[in-house]
Amino acid sequence: MTAPALALEGVAVNRAEVPVVHDVSLEAAPGAVTVVLGANGAGKTTLMDGIAGLAPVKSGTIRLDGTAIEKLQPYKRARAGLGYVEQARTTFRTLTVEQNLIVSQSADGDIATVYKLFPELEKRRTLQAGYLSGGEQQMLVLGRALVSAPKVVLIDEMSLGLAPLVVRRLMSTVGELAGMGIAVLLIEQFANLALDVGTHAYVLRKGGVVFSGPCEELRGDDERLHRLYFGGPPLSAAGTDAADESELE
């Protein structure tokens, strides 16, 4: 069995000194898309920020390619091979597309690969990032993560504010990132789109994992997803439902 590129064991993360995520264990395999789902407020972004070093990890272990990183500064985690695509689509707005890629590039990063994935960006390589459309800015943020030569890429709600056609285009690219051998950990509001591209899924509720299993077990099952998100009677389906509502309270 291939060792996970990213492994969390019993991770708890605080936000402004308030416990938000508790006892989360998960794995992300190289060359695969691992999906994290949950309702708003479930702790998904806080979990991602904890992995990236932007929120304090209260307890537990985060291993990147077998090495514990939970005590490292964010830039050291990035150097170790962790890329983070945050919600805000942050770019250097006054720099051109190509300059944005250059400042994010590591010694092993390849800008040509970004242009191959996103021909739209190559056409706009001399345009300031501030003039790009929302979808193009998201492509650029993904490209900046890619040129850092990551082992793992965290992607948090890249579809926010984008048209469905653009979201599908980006979701296809997420699959291509995995095809390059990168481990992708994906948070996405459009659950079934994420489940279509993913291999393994985790569902968070109230900061804890309530489901871990193959994406195919949840794909198209909106009723089950709703119960996992918000609680309800115990489920009888075959997946591993880690807790029902009574166990979480």
mmCIF file of C-alpha atoms in Angstrom:
data_model
loop_
_atom_site.group_PDB
_atom_site.id
_atom_site.type_symbol
_atom_site.label_atom_id
_atom_site.label_comp_id
_atom_site.label_asym_id
_atom_site.label_seq_id
_atom_site.Cartn_x
_atom_site.Cartn_y
_atom_site.Cartn_z
ATOM 1 C CA MET A 1 0.000 0.000 0.000
ATOM 2 C CA THR A 2 1.282 3.500 -0.903
ATOM 3 C CA ALA A 3 2.098 5.625 2.134
ATOM 4 C CA PRO A 4 -0.086 8.746 2.496
ATOM 5 C CA ALA A 5 1.459 12.032 1.413
ATOM 6 C CA LEU A 6 -0.477 13.766 4.199
ATOM 7 C CA ALA A 7 -1.615 12.114 7.432
ATOM 8 C CA LEU A 8 -3.444 13.679 10.384
ATOM 9 C CA GLU A 9 -3.783 11.899 13.717
ATOM 10 C CA GLY A 10 -6.057 13.248 16.456
ATOM 11 C CA VAL A 11 -5.733 16.848 15.301
ATOM 12 C CA ALA A 12 -7.455 19.644 17.231
ATOM 13 C CA VAL A 13 -7.394 23.223 15.932
ATOM 14 C CA ASN A 14 -8.476 26.432 17.655
ATOM 15 C CA ARG A 15 -9.731 29.650 16.111
ATOM 16 C CA ALA A 16 -9.167 32.771 18.238
ATOM 17 C CA GLU A 17 -8.591 30.505 21.271
ATOM 18 C CA VAL A 18 -11.930 28.773 20.663
ATOM 19 C CA PRO A 19 -11.823 24.990 19.969
ATOM 20 C CA VAL A 20 -13.268 24.377 16.492
ATOM 21 C CA VAL A 21 -11.776 21.122 15.178
ATOM 22 C CA HIS A 22 -11.315 18.124 17.457
ATOM 23 C CA ASP A 23 -9.741 14.667 17.114
ATOM 24 C CA VAL A 24 -9.565 14.644 13.318
ATOM 25 C CA SER A 25 -7.633 11.827 11.683
ATOM 26 C CA LEU A 26 -7.444 11.593 7.903
ATOM 27 C CA GLU A 27 -5.101 10.664 5.083
ATOM 28 C CA ALA A 28 -4.507 12.014 1.582
ATOM 29 C CA ALA A 29 -2.812 9.666 -0.872
ATOM 30 C CA PRO A 30 -0.429 10.753 -3.628
ATOM 31 C CA GLY A 31 -2.081 10.820 -7.033
ATOM 32 C CA ALA A 32 -5.593 11.008 -5.571
ATOM 33 C CA VAL A 33 -8.209 13.613 -4.660
ATOM 34 C CA THR A 34 -9.405 13.367 -1.065
ATOM 35 C CA VAL A 35 -12.620 15.283 -0.435
ATOM 36 C CA VAL A 36 -13.638 17.023 2.803
ATOM 37 C CA LEU A 37 -17.333 17.878 3.002
ATOM 38 C CA GLY A 38 -19.593 19.442 5.606
ATOM 39 C CA ALA A 39 -22.078 22.219 6.249
ATOM 40 C CA ASN A 40 -21.013 25.819 6.802
ATOM 41 C CA GLY A 41 -19.410 26.077 10.221
ATOM 42 C CA ALA A 42 -18.386 22.419 10.350
ATOM 43 C CA GLY A 43 -14.717 23.383 10.722
ATOM 44 C CA LYS A 44 -13.455 22.652 7.211
ATOM 45 C CA THR A 45 -11.531 25.878 6.613
ATOM 46 C CA THR A 46 -10.195 25.872 10.170
ATOM 47 C CA LEU A 47 -8.871 22.370 9.539
ATOM 48 C CA MET A 48 -7.154 23.521 6.343
ATOM 49 C CA ASP A 49 -5.674 26.549 8.118
ATOM 50 C CA GLY A 50 -4.372 24.247 10.845
ATOM 51 C CA ILE A 51 -2.672 22.011 8.291
ATOM 52 C CA ALA A 52 -1.142 25.049 6.556
ATOM 53 C CA GLY A 53 -0.013 26.644 9.832
ATOM 54 C CA LEU A 54 -2.378 29.619 9.736
ATOM 55 C CA ALA A 55 -4.346 28.455 12.794
ATOM 56 C CA PRO A 56 -2.816 26.892 15.938
ATOM 57 C CA VAL A 57 -2.882 23.113 16.243
ATOM 58 C CA LYS A 58 -3.795 22.425 19.861
ATOM 59 C CA SER A 59 -2.985 18.727 19.760
ATOM 60 C CA GLY A 60 -2.350 15.867 17.367
ATOM 61 C CA THR A 61 0.142 15.192 14.613
ATOM 62 C CA ILE A 62 0.307 16.334 10.982
ATOM 63 C CA ARG A 63 2.758 14.398 8.822
ATOM 64 C CA LEU A 64 3.827 15.492 5.350
ATOM 65 C CA ASP A 65 5.550 12.665 3.519
ATOM 66 C CA GLY A 66 6.189 11.023 6.883
ATOM 67 C CA THR A 67 7.656 14.091 8.614
ATOM 68 C CA ALA A 68 5.788 15.884 11.418
ATOM 69 C CA ILE A 69 5.100 19.504 10.436
ATOM 70 C CA GLU A 70 2.541 20.711 13.007
ATOM 71 C CA LYS A 71 5.135 22.839 14.804
ATOM 72 C CA LEU A 72 6.644 24.384 11.648
ATOM 73 C CA GLN A 73 6.017 27.935 10.460
ATOM 74 C CA PRO A 74 3.778 28.202 7.359
ATOM 75 C CA TYR A 75 6.655 29.054 5.010
ATOM 76 C CA LYS A 76 8.593 25.998 6.170
ATOM 77 C CA ARG A 77 5.550 23.812 5.505
ATOM 78 C CA ALA A 78 5.384 25.296 2.022
ATOM 79 C CA ARG A 79 9.070 24.576 1.449
ATOM 80 C CA ALA A 80 8.487 21.006 2.610
ATOM 81 C CA GLY A 81 5.947 20.541 -0.195
ATOM 82 C CA LEU A 82 2.593 21.858 1.055
ATOM 83 C CA GLY A 83 0.591 24.102 -1.274
ATOM 84 C CA TYR A 84 -2.513 25.975 -0.142
ATOM 85 C CA VAL A 85 -5.197 27.407 -2.419
ATOM 86 C CA GLU A 86 -7.290 29.564 -0.087
ATOM 87 C CA GLN A 87 -10.826 30.842 -0.602
ATOM 88 C CA ALA A 88 -9.878 34.459 -1.211
ATOM 89 C CA ARG A 89 -8.129 33.888 -4.605
ATOM 90 C CA THR A 90 -5.218 36.028 -3.424
ATOM 91 C CA THR A 91 -2.935 37.255 -6.199
ATOM 92 C CA PHE A 92 -0.438 40.082 -6.592
ATOM 93 C CA ARG A 93 -2.858 42.271 -8.497
ATOM 94 C CA THR A 94 -0.327 44.742 -9.906
ATOM 95 C CA LEU A 95 2.013 42.020 -11.145
ATOM 96 C CA THR A 96 1.490 40.258 -14.457
ATOM 97 C CA VAL A 97 0.310 36.670 -14.676
ATOM 98 C CA GLU A 98 3.839 35.474 -15.385
ATOM 99 C CA GLN A 99 5.347 37.565 -12.580
ATOM 100 C CA ASN A 100 2.838 36.014 -10.158
ATOM 101 C CA LEU A 101 4.047 32.580 -11.204
ATOM 102 C CA ILE A 102 7.729 33.506 -11.040
ATOM 103 C CA VAL A 103 7.545 34.794 -7.460
ATOM 104 C CA SER A 104 5.881 31.542 -6.376
ATOM 105 C CA GLN A 105 8.192 29.255 -8.334
ATOM 106 C CA SER A 106 10.509 26.796 -6.617
ATOM 107 C CA ALA A 107 13.638 25.349 -8.186
ATOM 108 C CA ASP A 108 11.626 22.356 -9.403
ATOM 109 C CA GLY A 109 8.552 24.322 -10.460
ATOM 110 C CA ASP A 110 7.641 24.469 -14.147
ATOM 111 C CA ILE A 111 5.660 27.421 -15.478
ATOM 112 C CA ALA A 112 5.204 25.666 -18.821
ATOM 113 C CA THR A 113 3.116 23.018 -17.042
ATOM 114 C CA VAL A 114 0.791 25.731 -15.727
ATOM 115 C CA TYR A 115 0.316 27.133 -19.226
ATOM 116 C CA LYS A 116 -0.384 23.649 -20.534
ATOM 117 C CA LEU A 117 -3.123 23.200 -17.921
ATOM 118 C CA PHE A 118 -4.449 26.722 -18.384
ATOM 119 C CA PRO A 119 -3.924 28.022 -21.947
ATOM 120 C CA GLU A 120 -6.071 30.996 -20.915
ATOM 121 C CA LEU A 121 -3.271 32.182 -18.647
ATOM 122 C CA GLU A 122 -0.601 31.898 -21.319
ATOM 123 C CA LYS A 123 -2.649 34.214 -23.533
ATOM 124 C CA ARG A 124 -2.702 36.732 -20.666
ATOM 125 C CA ARG A 125 0.835 36.225 -19.388
ATOM 126 C CA THR A 126 1.674 39.953 -19.679
ATOM 127 C CA LEU A 127 -1.640 41.157 -18.202
ATOM 128 C CA GLN A 128 -1.798 42.388 -14.614
ATOM 129 C CA ALA A 129 -3.577 39.853 -12.405
ATOM 130 C CA GLY A 130 -6.063 42.473 -11.206
ATOM 131 C CA TYR A 131 -7.622 42.551 -14.683
ATOM 132 C CA LEU A 132 -8.312 38.819 -14.831
ATOM 133 C CA SER A 133 -11.808 37.397 -14.465
ATOM 134 C CA GLY A 134 -12.686 35.512 -11.285
ATOM 135 C CA GLY A 135 -12.207 32.184 -13.014
ATOM 136 C CA GLU A 136 -8.846 33.223 -14.448
ATOM 137 C CA GLN A 137 -7.717 34.441 -11.046
ATOM 138 C CA GLN A 138 -8.579 31.036 -9.597
ATOM 139 C CA MET A 139 -6.564 29.396 -12.362
ATOM 140 C CA LEU A 140 -3.645 31.657 -11.465
ATOM 141 C CA VAL A 141 -3.879 30.762 -7.771
ATOM 142 C CA LEU A 142 -3.873 27.067 -8.678
ATOM 143 C CA GLY A 143 -0.945 27.719 -10.993
ATOM 144 C CA ARG A 144 0.991 29.469 -8.249
ATOM 145 C CA ALA A 145 0.500 26.448 -6.017
ATOM 146 C CA LEU A 146 1.649 24.137 -8.800
ATOM 147 C CA VAL A 147 4.913 25.992 -9.548
ATOM 148 C CA SER A 148 5.935 25.546 -5.920
ATOM 149 C CA ALA A 149 6.376 21.837 -6.818
ATOM 150 C CA PRO A 150 4.074 20.588 -4.027
ATOM 151 C CA LYS A 151 3.630 17.063 -2.746
ATOM 152 C CA VAL A 152 0.230 18.021 -1.318
ATOM 153 C CA VAL A 153 -2.181 20.767 -2.397
ATOM 154 C CA LEU A 154 -4.966 21.969 -0.099
ATOM 155 C CA ILE A 155 -7.867 23.534 -2.033
ATOM 156 C CA ASP A 156 -10.562 25.399 -0.110
ATOM 157 C CA GLU A 157 -13.870 26.194 -1.869
ATOM 158 C CA MET A 158 -12.390 27.254 -5.205
ATOM 159 C CA SER A 159 -15.900 27.450 -6.714
ATOM 160 C CA LEU A 160 -17.085 30.398 -4.596
ATOM 161 C CA GLY A 161 -18.563 33.111 -6.798
ATOM 162 C CA LEU A 162 -17.810 31.319 -10.065
ATOM 163 C CA ALA A 163 -20.152 30.203 -12.842
ATOM 164 C CA PRO A 164 -20.948 26.454 -12.965
ATOM 165 C CA LEU A 165 -19.177 26.058 -16.329
ATOM 166 C CA VAL A 166 -15.983 27.524 -14.862
ATOM 167 C CA VAL A 167 -16.293 25.324 -11.772
ATOM 168 C CA ARG A 168 -16.492 22.196 -13.927
ATOM 169 C CA ARG A 169 -13.432 23.352 -15.862
ATOM 170 C CA LEU A 170 -11.474 23.842 -12.640
ATOM 171 C CA MET A 171 -12.669 20.553 -11.183
ATOM 172 C CA SER A 172 -11.307 18.760 -14.241
ATOM 173 C CA THR A 173 -7.945 20.410 -13.557
ATOM 174 C CA VAL A 174 -8.009 19.143 -9.974
ATOM 175 C CA GLY A 175 -8.161 15.636 -11.399
ATOM 176 C CA GLU A 176 -5.180 16.458 -13.626
ATOM 177 C CA LEU A 177 -3.174 17.602 -10.597
ATOM 178 C CA ALA A 178 -3.779 14.224 -9.012
ATOM 179 C CA GLY A 179 -2.724 12.630 -12.285
ATOM 180 C CA MET A 180 0.673 14.270 -11.807
ATOM 181 C CA GLY A 181 1.112 12.345 -8.559
ATOM 182 C CA ILE A 182 0.115 15.225 -6.273
ATOM 183 C CA ALA A 183 -2.085 14.515 -3.254
ATOM 184 C CA VAL A 184 -5.068 16.879 -3.345
ATOM 185 C CA LEU A 185 -7.179 17.640 -0.265
ATOM 186 C CA LEU A 186 -10.312 19.361 -1.545
ATOM 187 C CA ILE A 187 -13.047 21.274 0.262
ATOM 188 C CA GLU A 188 -15.962 22.021 -2.042
ATOM 189 C CA GLN A 189 -19.502 23.352 -1.587
ATOM 190 C CA PHE A 190 -20.772 21.450 -4.641
ATOM 191 C CA ALA A 191 -20.552 18.042 -3.032
ATOM 192 C CA ASN A 192 -21.394 15.869 -6.012
ATOM 193 C CA LEU A 193 -18.897 17.635 -8.293
ATOM 194 C CA ALA A 194 -16.222 16.978 -5.697
ATOM 195 C CA LEU A 195 -17.317 13.378 -5.233
ATOM 196 C CA ASP A 196 -17.128 12.850 -9.003
ATOM 197 C CA VAL A 197 -13.427 13.755 -9.072
ATOM 198 C CA GLY A 198 -12.515 12.360 -5.642
ATOM 199 C CA THR A 199 -11.584 8.882 -4.485
ATOM 200 C CA HIS A 200 -12.054 9.072 -0.708
ATOM 201 C CA ALA A 201 -14.324 11.374 1.289
ATOM 202 C CA TYR A 202 -14.499 12.654 4.835
ATOM 203 C CA VAL A 203 -17.500 14.515 6.240
ATOM 204 C CA LEU A 204 -17.075 16.924 9.141
ATOM 205 C CA ARG A 205 -19.840 17.914 11.551
ATOM 206 C CA LYS A 206 -19.273 20.137 14.586
ATOM 207 C CA GLY A 207 -15.519 19.886 14.061
ATOM 208 C CA GLY A 208 -15.296 16.086 14.029
ATOM 209 C CA VAL A 209 -15.270 13.374 11.379
ATOM 210 C CA VAL A 210 -18.655 11.646 11.016
ATOM 211 C CA PHE A 211 -17.928 9.757 7.803
ATOM 212 C CA SER A 212 -14.867 8.251 6.141
ATOM 213 C CA GLY A 213 -15.228 6.132 3.031
ATOM 214 C CA PRO A 214 -15.054 5.901 -0.760
ATOM 215 C CA CYS A 215 -16.618 8.802 -2.642
ATOM 216 C CA GLU A 216 -18.846 6.388 -4.539
ATOM 217 C CA GLU A 217 -20.736 5.619 -1.324
ATOM 218 C CA LEU A 218 -21.973 9.213 -1.129
ATOM 219 C CA ARG A 219 -22.124 10.185 -4.798
ATOM 220 C CA GLY A 220 -25.688 11.157 -5.722
ATOM 221 C CA ASP A 221 -27.071 10.279 -2.271
ATOM 222 C CA ASP A 222 -28.321 13.709 -1.232
ATOM 223 C CA GLU A 223 -30.433 12.348 1.623
ATOM 224 C CA ARG A 224 -27.469 10.643 3.222
ATOM 225 C CA LEU A 225 -25.282 13.701 2.761
ATOM 226 C CA HIS A 226 -27.949 15.835 4.449
ATOM 227 C CA ARG A 227 -28.038 13.492 7.452
ATOM 228 C CA LEU A 228 -24.261 13.482 7.700
ATOM 229 C CA TYR A 229 -24.136 17.266 7.484
ATOM 230 C CA PHE A 230 -26.895 18.036 9.963
ATOM 231 C CA GLY A 231 -27.509 14.875 11.986
ATOM 232 C CA GLY A 232 -30.493 12.600 12.285
ATOM 233 C CA PRO A 233 -31.312 8.922 12.852
ATOM 234 C CA PRO A 234 -28.393 6.475 12.561
ATOM 235 C CA LEU A 235 -27.665 5.473 8.974
ATOM 236 C CA SER A 236 -27.818 1.891 7.791
ATOM 237 C CA ALA A 237 -25.716 2.287 4.621
ATOM 238 C CA ALA A 238 -22.408 0.444 4.308
ATOM 239 C CA GLY A 239 -20.002 3.370 4.791
ATOM 240 C CA THR A 240 -18.151 4.112 7.998
ATOM 241 C CA ASP A 241 -20.325 6.652 9.836
ATOM 242 C CA ALA A 242 -18.075 7.610 12.714
ATOM 243 C CA ALA A 243 -20.767 9.155 14.912
ATOM 244 C CA ASP A 244 -24.441 10.028 14.991
ATOM 245 C CA GLU A 245 -25.878 13.164 16.540
ATOM 246 C CA SER A 246 -26.245 11.664 20.006
ATOM 247 C CA GLU A 247 -22.555 10.705 20.088
ATOM 248 C CA LEU A 248 -21.463 14.234 19.282
ATOM 249 C CA GLU A 249 -23.374 15.971 22.035
#
